[in-house]
Structures are given as C-alpha cells and as structure tokens.
XYZ file of C-alpha atoms in Angstrom:
159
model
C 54.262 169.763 -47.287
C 52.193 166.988 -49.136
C 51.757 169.199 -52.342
C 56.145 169.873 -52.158
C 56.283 166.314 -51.899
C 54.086 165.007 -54.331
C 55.348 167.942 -57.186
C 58.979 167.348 -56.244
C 59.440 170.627 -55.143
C 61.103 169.865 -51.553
C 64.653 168.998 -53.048
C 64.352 171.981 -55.623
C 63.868 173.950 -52.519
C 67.019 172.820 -50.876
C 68.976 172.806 -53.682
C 68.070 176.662 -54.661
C 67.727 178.026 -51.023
C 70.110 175.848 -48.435
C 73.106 174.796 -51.476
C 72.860 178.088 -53.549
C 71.982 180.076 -50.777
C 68.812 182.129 -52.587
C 67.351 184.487 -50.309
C 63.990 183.410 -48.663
C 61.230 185.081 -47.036
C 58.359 182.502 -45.827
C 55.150 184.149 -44.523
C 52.776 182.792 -42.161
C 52.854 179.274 -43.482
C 55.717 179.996 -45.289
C 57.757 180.211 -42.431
C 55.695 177.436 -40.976
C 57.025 174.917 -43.141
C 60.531 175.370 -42.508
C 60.526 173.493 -39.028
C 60.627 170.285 -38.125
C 57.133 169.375 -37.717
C 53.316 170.564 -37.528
C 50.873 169.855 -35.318
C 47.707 171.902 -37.459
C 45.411 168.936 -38.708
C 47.249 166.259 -37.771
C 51.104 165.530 -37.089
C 53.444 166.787 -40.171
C 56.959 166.364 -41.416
C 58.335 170.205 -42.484
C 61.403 170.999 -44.313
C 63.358 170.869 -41.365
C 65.482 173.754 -41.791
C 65.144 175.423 -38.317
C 64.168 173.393 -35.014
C 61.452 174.253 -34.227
C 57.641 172.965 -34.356
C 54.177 174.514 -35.404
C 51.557 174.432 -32.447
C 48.027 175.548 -32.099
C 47.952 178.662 -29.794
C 46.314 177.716 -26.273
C 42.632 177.960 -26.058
C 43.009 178.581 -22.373
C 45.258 181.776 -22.947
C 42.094 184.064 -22.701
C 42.099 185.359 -26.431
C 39.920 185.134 -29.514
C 41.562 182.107 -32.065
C 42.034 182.844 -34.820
C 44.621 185.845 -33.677
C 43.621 188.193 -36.463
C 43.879 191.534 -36.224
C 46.971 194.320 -35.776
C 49.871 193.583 -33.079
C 53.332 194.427 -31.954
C 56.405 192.798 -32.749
C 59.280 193.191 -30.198
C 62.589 193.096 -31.874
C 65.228 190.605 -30.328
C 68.720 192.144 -31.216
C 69.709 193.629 -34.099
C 68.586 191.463 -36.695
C 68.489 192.789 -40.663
C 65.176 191.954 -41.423
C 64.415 194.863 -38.643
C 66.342 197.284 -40.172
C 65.230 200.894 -39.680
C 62.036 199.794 -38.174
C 60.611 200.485 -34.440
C 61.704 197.985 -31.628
C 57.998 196.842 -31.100
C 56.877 197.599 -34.885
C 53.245 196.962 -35.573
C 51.941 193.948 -37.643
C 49.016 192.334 -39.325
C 48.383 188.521 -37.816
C 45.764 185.860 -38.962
C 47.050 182.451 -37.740
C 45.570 179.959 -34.687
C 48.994 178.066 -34.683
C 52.534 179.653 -34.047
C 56.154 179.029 -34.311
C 57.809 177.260 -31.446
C 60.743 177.978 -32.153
C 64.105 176.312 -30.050
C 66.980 178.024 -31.746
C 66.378 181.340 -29.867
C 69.172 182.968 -31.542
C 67.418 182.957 -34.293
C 64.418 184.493 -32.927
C 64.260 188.110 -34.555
C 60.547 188.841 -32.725
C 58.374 187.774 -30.502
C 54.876 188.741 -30.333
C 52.704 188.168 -27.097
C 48.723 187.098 -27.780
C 47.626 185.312 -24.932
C 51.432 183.265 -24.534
C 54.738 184.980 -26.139
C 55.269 182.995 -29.530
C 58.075 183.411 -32.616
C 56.983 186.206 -34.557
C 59.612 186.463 -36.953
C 63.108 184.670 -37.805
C 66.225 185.317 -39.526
C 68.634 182.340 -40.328
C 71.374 183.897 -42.621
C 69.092 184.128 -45.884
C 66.406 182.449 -44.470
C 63.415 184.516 -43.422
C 60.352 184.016 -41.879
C 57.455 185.904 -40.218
C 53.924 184.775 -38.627
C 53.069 187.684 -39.724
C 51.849 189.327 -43.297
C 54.037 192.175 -44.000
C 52.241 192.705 -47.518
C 48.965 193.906 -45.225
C 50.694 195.875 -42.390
C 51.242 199.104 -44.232
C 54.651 201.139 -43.420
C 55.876 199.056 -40.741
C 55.445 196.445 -43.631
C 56.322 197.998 -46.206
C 59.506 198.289 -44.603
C 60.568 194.458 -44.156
C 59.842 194.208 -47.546
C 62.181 196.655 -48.711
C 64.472 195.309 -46.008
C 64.248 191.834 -47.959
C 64.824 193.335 -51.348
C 67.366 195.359 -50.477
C 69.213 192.191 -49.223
C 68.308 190.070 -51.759
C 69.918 193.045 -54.174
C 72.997 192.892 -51.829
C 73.476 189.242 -52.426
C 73.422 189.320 -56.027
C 76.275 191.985 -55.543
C 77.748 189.782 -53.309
C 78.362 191.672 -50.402
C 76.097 189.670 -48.100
C-alpha cells in the first residue's frame, strides 16, 4: 500500500477499476490489498474496496505456516469466476495470512487449512483469490480463461 501511495497509483486505481469499471483480478496480495486493513507486519490501511481485513492464519490451528502447497476450493454459489470448474476445484496456496472477509455474499470460496478462510471473491468486476491460479494447472488455467473471457465480454458490453 506504501509503494501505491507514494507513486500515486491508489487514485489511478480507483479511477480505472471502481469509476470505469476495468475488470480486476488481484492474486494473493492482490486481493489482499483491496480490504480495509492488514495486520502482516504491522497494522495497514488497504484500498478499502471490500470489508474485510488481512490476518495471520492461527498458529494454534495445528498446520505448517506458511500454507504452501495444493488445496481445495469449495465453491459458494454460482459465482462467474467458477465457471465450468469443479465445486471443490484444486489450487496452489503460499500465504501465512488470509482474507477475513465480512461481506459473505461476496465470498466465491472458501478453503479450510487449519480454520475455514476467504479463498476467492467476486465483487461485480472485482476479483480476487488467495490463491495463484497461474501455478495450479487446469483447474487454473480455467479461472484464467474465466477472467478473460469476461474481461472480453465487457469490452462487448454485455457484462
């Protein structure tokens, strides 16, 4: 958030992605920095543009932190960025903080590792995931194409 602020980027942001509406997919910290605040190294200020707040998964759940390695993501709904894929598709993680995320209607996955935690959202254009779709093979793959293909149906405007 520091390096948005200092380069100016923040109200770029918000002027391409919440006024015109752009598509956006956030990974891992990508998605991290759209709530309202962090708690990884210290208290931070995020974008703000879903409640929610970044916390450090529990040492006291019984796992290994970091959370690397491959896991499922249980689909909430029906949501787009799911589209065509598995109701508990698999996923590649690497993160020792998650989403908290209080909009649940938002929520497209959750993801249990010790305590059940925000996988993935979808906020209108907005996308996020914990986790890296560009290393989970097919199942990845497929949210990819999922976000490309709506990006494409935007610029059509049909979205």
């Amino acid at each position: 958030m520091k390096n948005l602020m200092d380069y100016g980027l923040v109200s770029l942001l918000e002027q391409e992605i919440l006024q015109n509406k752009k598509p956006y997919l956030g990974i891992c910290l990508g998605m991290q920095v759209l709530c309202n605040e962090s708690f990884e190294h210290g208290h931070h200020r995020g974008l703000g543009w879903i409640d929610a707040r970044v916390v450090e998964i529990p040492g006291k759940s019984g796992v290994k932190i970091p959370h690397v390695g491959w896991d499922d993501a249980v689909v909430r709904g029906e949501p787009h960025i799911f589209k065509g894929l598995s109701p508990r598709a698999t996923f590649y993680f690497d993160h020792s903080f998650y989403v908290h995320c209080f909009e649940r209607e938002i929520v497209a996955s959750t993801t249990t590792y010790g305590i059940e935690f925000t996988s993935s959202i979808q906020k209108g254009h907005i996308w996020g995931t914990q986790f890296h779709p560009e290393k989970s093979q097919r199942s990845g793959l497929k949210l990819l194409r999922n976000f490309t293909n709506f990006v494409s149906e935007k610029k059509r405007g049909r979205s």
